[in-house]
mmCIF file of C-alpha atoms in Angstrom:
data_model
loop_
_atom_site.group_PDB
_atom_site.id
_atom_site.type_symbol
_atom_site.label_atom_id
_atom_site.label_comp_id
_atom_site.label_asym_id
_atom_site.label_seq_id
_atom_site.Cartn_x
_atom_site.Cartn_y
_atom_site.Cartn_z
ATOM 1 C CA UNK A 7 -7.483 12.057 69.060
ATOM 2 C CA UNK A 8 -8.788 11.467 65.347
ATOM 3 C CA UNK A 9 -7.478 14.888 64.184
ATOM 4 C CA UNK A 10 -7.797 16.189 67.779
ATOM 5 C CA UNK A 11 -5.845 17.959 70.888
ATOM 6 C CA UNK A 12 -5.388 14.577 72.902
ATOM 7 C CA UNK A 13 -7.193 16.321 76.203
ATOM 8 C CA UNK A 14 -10.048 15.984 74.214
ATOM 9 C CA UNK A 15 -12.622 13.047 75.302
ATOM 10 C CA UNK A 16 -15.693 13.956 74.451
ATOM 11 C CA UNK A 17 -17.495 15.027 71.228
ATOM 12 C CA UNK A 18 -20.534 17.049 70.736
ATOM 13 C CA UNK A 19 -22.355 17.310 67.309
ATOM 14 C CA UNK A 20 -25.114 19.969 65.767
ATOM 15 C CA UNK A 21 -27.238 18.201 63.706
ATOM 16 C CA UNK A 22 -28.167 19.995 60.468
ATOM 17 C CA UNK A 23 -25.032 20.610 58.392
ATOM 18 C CA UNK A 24 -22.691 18.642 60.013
ATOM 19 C CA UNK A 25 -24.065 15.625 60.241
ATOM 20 C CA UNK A 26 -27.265 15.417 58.054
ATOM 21 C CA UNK A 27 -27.889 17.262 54.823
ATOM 22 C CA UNK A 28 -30.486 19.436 56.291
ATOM 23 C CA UNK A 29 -29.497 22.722 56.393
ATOM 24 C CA UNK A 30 -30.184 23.091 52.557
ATOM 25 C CA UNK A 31 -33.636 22.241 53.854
ATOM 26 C CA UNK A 32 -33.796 24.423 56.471
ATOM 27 C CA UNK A 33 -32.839 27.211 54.201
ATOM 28 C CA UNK A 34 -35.220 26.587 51.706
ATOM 29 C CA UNK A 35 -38.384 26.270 54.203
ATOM 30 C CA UNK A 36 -37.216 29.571 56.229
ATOM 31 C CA UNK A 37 -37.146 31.591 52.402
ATOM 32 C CA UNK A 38 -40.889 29.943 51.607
ATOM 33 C CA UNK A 39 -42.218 31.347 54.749
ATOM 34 C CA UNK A 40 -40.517 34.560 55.102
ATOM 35 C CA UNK A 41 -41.218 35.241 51.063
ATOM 36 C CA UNK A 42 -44.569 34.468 51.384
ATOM 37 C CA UNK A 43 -44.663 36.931 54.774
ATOM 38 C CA UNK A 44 -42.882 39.500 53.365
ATOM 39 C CA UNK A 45 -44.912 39.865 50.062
ATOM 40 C CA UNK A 46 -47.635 40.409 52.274
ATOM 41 C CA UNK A 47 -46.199 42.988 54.531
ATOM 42 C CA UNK A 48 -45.075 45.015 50.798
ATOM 43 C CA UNK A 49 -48.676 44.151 49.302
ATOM 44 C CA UNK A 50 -49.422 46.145 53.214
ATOM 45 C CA UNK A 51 -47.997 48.786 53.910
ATOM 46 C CA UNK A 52 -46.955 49.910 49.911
ATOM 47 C CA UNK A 53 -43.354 48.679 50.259
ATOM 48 C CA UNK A 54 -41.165 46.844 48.042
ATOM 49 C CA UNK A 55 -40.738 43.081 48.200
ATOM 50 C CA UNK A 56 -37.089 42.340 49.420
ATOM 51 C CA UNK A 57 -37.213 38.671 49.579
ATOM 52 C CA UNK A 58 -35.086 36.281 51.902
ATOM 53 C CA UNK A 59 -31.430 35.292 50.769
ATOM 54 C CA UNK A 60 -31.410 31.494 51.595
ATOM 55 C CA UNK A 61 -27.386 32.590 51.731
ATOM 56 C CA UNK A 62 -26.751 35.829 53.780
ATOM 57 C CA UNK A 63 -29.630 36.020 55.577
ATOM 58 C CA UNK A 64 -29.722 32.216 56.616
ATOM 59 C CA UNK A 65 -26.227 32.340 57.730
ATOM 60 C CA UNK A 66 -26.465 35.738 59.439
ATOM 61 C CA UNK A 67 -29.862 35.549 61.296
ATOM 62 C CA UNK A 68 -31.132 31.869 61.905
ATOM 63 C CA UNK A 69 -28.999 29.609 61.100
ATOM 64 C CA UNK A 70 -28.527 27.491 64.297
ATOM 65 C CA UNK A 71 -30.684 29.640 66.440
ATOM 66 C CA UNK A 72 -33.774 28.093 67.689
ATOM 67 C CA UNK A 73 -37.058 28.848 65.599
ATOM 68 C CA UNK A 74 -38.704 31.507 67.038
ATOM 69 C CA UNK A 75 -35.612 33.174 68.072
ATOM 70 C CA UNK A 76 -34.531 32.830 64.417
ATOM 71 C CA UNK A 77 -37.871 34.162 63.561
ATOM 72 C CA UNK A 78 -37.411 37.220 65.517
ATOM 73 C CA UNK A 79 -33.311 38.041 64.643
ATOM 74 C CA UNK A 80 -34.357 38.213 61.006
ATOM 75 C CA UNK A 81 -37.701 40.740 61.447
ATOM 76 C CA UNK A 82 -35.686 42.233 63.605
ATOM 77 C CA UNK A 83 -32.459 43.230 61.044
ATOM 78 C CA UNK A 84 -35.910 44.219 58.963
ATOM 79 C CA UNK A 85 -37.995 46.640 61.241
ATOM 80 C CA UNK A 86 -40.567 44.297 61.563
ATOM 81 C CA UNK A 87 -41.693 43.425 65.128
ATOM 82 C CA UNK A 88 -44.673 41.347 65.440
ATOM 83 C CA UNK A 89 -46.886 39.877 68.610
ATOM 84 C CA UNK A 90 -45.351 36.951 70.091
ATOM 85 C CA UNK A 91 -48.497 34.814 69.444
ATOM 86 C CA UNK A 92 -48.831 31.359 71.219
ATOM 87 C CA UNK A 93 -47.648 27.817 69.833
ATOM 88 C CA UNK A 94 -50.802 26.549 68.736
ATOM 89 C CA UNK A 95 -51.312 29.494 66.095
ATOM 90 C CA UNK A 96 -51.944 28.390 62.821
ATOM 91 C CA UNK A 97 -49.388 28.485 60.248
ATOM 92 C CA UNK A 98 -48.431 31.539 58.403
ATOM 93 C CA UNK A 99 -50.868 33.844 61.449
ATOM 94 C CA UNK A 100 -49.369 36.985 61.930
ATOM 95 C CA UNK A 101 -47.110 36.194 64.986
ATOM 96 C CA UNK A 102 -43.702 35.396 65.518
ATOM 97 C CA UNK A 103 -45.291 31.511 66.167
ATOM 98 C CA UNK A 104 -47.524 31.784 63.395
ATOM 99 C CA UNK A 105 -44.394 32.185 61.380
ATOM 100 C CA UNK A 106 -42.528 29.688 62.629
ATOM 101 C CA UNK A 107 -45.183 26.778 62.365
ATOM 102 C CA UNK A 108 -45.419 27.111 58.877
ATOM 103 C CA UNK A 109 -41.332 26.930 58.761
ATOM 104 C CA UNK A 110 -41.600 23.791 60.507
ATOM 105 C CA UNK A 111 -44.508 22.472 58.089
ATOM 106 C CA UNK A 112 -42.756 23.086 55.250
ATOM 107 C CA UNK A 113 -39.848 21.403 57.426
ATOM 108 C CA UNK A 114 -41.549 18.659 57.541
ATOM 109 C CA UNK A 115 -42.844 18.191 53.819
ATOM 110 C CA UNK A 116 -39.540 18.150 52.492
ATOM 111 C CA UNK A 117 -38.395 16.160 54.726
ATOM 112 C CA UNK A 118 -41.232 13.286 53.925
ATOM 113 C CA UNK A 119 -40.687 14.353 50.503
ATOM 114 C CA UNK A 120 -36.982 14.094 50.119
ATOM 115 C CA UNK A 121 -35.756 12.047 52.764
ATOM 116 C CA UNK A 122 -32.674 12.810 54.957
ATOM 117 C CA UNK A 123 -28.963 11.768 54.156
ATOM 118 C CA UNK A 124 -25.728 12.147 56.242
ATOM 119 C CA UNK A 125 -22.825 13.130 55.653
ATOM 120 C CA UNK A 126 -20.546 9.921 54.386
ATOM 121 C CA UNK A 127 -17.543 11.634 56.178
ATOM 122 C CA UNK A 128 -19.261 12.590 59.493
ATOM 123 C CA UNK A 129 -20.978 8.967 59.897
ATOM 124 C CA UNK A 130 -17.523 7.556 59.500
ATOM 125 C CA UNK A 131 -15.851 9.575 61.596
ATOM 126 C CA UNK A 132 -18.881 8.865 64.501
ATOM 127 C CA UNK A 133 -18.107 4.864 63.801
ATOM 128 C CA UNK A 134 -14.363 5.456 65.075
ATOM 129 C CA UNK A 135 -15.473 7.272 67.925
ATOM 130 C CA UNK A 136 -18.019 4.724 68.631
ATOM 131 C CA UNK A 137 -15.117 2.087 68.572
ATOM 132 C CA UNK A 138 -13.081 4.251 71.019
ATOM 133 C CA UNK A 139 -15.741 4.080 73.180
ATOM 134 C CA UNK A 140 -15.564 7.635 73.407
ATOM 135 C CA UNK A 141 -18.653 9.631 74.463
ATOM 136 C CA UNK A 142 -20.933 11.285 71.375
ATOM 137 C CA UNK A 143 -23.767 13.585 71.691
ATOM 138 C CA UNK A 144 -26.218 15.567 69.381
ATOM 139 C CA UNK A 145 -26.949 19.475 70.297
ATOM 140 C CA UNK A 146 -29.515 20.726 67.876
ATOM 141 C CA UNK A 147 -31.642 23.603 68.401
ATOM 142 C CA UNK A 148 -34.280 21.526 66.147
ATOM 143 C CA UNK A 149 -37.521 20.265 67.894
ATOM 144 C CA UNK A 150 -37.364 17.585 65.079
ATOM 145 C CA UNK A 151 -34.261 16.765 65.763
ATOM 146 C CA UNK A 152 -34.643 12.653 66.842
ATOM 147 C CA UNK A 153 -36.790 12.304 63.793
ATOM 148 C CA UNK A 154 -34.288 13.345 61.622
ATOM 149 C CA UNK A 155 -31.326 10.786 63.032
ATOM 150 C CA UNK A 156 -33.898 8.360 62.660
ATOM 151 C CA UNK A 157 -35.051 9.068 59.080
ATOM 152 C CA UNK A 158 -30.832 9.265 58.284
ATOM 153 C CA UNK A 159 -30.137 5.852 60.574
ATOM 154 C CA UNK A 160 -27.740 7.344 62.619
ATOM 155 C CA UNK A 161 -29.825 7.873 65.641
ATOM 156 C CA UNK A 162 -27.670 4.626 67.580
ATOM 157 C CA UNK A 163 -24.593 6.605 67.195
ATOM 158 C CA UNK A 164 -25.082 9.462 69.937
ATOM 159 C CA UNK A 165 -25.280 8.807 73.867
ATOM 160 C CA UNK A 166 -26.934 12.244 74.574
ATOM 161 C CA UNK A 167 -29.079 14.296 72.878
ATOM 162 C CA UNK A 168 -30.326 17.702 73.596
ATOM 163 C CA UNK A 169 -32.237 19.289 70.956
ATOM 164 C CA UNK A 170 -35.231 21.845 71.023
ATOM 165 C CA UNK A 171 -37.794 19.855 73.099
ATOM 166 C CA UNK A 172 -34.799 19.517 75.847
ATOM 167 C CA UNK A 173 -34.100 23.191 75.714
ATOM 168 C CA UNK A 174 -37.715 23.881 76.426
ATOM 169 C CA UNK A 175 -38.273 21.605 78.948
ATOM 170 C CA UNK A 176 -35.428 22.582 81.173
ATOM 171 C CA UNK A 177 -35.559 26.061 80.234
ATOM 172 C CA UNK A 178 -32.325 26.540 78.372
ATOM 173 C CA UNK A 179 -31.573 29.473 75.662
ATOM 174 C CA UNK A 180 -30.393 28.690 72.384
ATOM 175 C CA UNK A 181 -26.863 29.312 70.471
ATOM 176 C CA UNK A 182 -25.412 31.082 70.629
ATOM 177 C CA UNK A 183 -25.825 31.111 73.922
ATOM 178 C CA UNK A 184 -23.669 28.042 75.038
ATOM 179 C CA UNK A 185 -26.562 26.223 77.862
ATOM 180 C CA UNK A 186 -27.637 23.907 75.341
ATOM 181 C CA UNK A 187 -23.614 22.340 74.873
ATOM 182 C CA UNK A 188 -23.139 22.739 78.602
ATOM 183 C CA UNK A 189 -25.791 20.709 79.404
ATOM 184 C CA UNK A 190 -24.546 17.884 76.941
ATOM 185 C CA UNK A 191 -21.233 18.090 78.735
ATOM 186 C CA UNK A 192 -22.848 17.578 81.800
ATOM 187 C CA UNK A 193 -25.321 14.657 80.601
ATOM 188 C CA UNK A 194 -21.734 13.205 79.278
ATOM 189 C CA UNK A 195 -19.895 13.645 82.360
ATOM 190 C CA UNK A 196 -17.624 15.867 81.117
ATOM 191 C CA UNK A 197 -15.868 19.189 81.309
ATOM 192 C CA UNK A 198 -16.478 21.486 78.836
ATOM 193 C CA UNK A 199 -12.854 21.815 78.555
ATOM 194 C CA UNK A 200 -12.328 18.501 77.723
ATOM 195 C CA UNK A 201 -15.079 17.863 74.758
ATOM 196 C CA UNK A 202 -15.155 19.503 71.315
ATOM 197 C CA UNK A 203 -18.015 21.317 69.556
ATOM 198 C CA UNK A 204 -18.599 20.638 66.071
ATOM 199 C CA UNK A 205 -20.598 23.245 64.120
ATOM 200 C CA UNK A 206 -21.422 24.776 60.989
ATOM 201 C CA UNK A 207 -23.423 27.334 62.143
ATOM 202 C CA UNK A 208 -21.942 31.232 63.324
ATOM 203 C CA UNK A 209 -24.233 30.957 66.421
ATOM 204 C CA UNK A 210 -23.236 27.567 67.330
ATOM 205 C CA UNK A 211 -19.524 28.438 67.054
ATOM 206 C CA UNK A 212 -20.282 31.257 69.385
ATOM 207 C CA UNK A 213 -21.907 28.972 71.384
ATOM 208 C CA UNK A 214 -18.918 26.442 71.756
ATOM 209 C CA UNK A 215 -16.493 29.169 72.476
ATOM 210 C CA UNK A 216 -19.132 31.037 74.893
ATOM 211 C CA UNK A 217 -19.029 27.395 76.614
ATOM 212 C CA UNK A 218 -14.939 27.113 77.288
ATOM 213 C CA UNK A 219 -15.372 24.292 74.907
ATOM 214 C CA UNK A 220 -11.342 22.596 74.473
ATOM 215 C CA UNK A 221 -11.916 22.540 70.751
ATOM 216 C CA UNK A 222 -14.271 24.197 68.434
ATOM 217 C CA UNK A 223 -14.821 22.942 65.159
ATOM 218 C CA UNK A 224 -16.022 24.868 62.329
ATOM 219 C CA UNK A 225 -17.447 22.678 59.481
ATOM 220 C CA UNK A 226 -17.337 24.849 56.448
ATOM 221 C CA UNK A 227 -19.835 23.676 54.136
ATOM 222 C CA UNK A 228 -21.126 26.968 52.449
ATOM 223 C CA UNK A 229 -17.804 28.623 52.237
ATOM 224 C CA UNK A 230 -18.123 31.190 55.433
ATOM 225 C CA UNK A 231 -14.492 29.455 56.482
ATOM 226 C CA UNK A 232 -13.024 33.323 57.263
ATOM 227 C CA UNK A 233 -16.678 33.748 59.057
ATOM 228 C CA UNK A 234 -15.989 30.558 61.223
ATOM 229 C CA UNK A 235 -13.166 31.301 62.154
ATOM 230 C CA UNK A 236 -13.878 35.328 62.944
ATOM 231 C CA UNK A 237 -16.949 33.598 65.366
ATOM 232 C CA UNK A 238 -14.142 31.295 67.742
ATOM 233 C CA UNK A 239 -13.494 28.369 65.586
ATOM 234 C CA UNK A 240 -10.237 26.647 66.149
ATOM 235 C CA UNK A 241 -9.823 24.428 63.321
ATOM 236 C CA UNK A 242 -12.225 24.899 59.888
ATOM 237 C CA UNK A 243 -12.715 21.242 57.654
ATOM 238 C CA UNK A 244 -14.922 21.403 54.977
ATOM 239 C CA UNK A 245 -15.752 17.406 56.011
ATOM 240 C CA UNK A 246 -15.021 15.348 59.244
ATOM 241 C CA UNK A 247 -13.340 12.799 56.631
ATOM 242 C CA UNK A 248 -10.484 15.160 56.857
ATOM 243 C CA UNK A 249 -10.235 14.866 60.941
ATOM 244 C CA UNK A 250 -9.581 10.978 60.421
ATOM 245 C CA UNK A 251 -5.999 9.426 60.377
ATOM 246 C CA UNK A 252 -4.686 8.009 56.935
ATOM 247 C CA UNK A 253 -3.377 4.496 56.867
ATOM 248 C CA UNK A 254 0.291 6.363 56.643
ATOM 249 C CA UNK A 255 -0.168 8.481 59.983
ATOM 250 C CA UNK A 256 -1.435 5.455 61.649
ATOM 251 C CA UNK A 257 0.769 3.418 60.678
#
């Protein structure tokens, strides 16, 4: 089905990266905070200032993973452990929350300031499932995550969505822990065995395997394919354009 085992019947999308152009983003607002942070903490303690790889240390440490816990994975690989703090801490306080509200600020501003775009090849590919009928939903461990379908006009496209505020509410943990996709399967009637995970992320890959997901998809848009595929990816595109038929294998 569209590039797919046919026992799968149900689709299940992360957000940033394989649909919108929003990781880039991402990556750029985790290296302003954590930059800013660790120049600090050298200017403290009489260390030098290793500063955040947008690359490596995005992929390796938050990518995917929900804020805070993305937060603490990457002070953790550095030493660094810091109070917990409480959600209403001010941005850029010394506290794993403190940290990640001025992530999210900076989100934000770029966001406003740049807009969002999808993918060309993902929206098409969500306009033949839509025409199946086939059920579509978005897993994103982003709190922001409606905002940004809406700012990329695909937010009509999904029957499900369970992003960061849904995780929180019901309690769930984040990729790579696999709750988050389970519970989409559920919302879409469906077995997990039966629906496919599409990711770009290393934790979310984890997560769709964790799951006993039929299919997991590994978008490779930063050239981790080997990485993807090491993490329980079954099939690695570097665009869902690739997963649709041509006029030839239709015809």
């Amino acid at each position: 089905m569209l590039g797919l085992p046919d026992h799968i019947h149900a689709f299940l999308f992360d957000l940033d990266g394989v649909l919108t152009q929003t990781a880039e983003v991402h990556a750029a607002a985790w290296k302003d905070m954590f930059d800013a942070f660790l120049c600090q903490e050298a200017d403290r303690t009489g260390t030098a200032f290793v500063p955040f790889d947008p690359v490596a240390d995005y992929d390796t440490y938050v990518d995917g993973r929900p804020r805070l816990d993305g937060t603490r994975t990457f002070l953790a690989a550095r030493g660094i452990t810091l109070p917990e703090g409480s959600p209403d801490d001010p941005p850029g306080t010394r506290t794993v929350a403190g940290l990640g509200n001025a992530k999210n600020g900076t989100v934000l501003r770029l966001i406003r300031e740049q807009g969002v775009r999808p993918y060309d090849g993902s929206v098409e590919y969500l306009h033949r499932l839509a025409a199946l009928g086939l059920p579509r939903a978005v897993v994103s461990s982003s709190a922001n995550c409606r905002d940004v379908l809406r700012a990329a006009g695909i937010d009509d496209l999904f029957d499900v969505v369970v992003d960061g505020l849904v995780a929180r509410r019901d309690h769930l943990p984040g990729k790579p822990a696999p709750d988050t996709y389970l519970a989409a399967a559920e919302a879409l009637g469906t077995e997990p065995g039966r629906a496919a995970v599409f990711e770009d992320a290393l934790a979310g890959v984890a997560a769709g395997r964790a799951g006993g997901f039929g299919t997991v998809v590994g978008v490779n848009r930063t050239g981790q394919a080997d990485a993807l595929r090491e993490h329980g990816a079954d099939l690695v595109v570097d665009d869902l354009a690739e997963l649709i038929p041509t006029q030839e294998e239709t015809g």
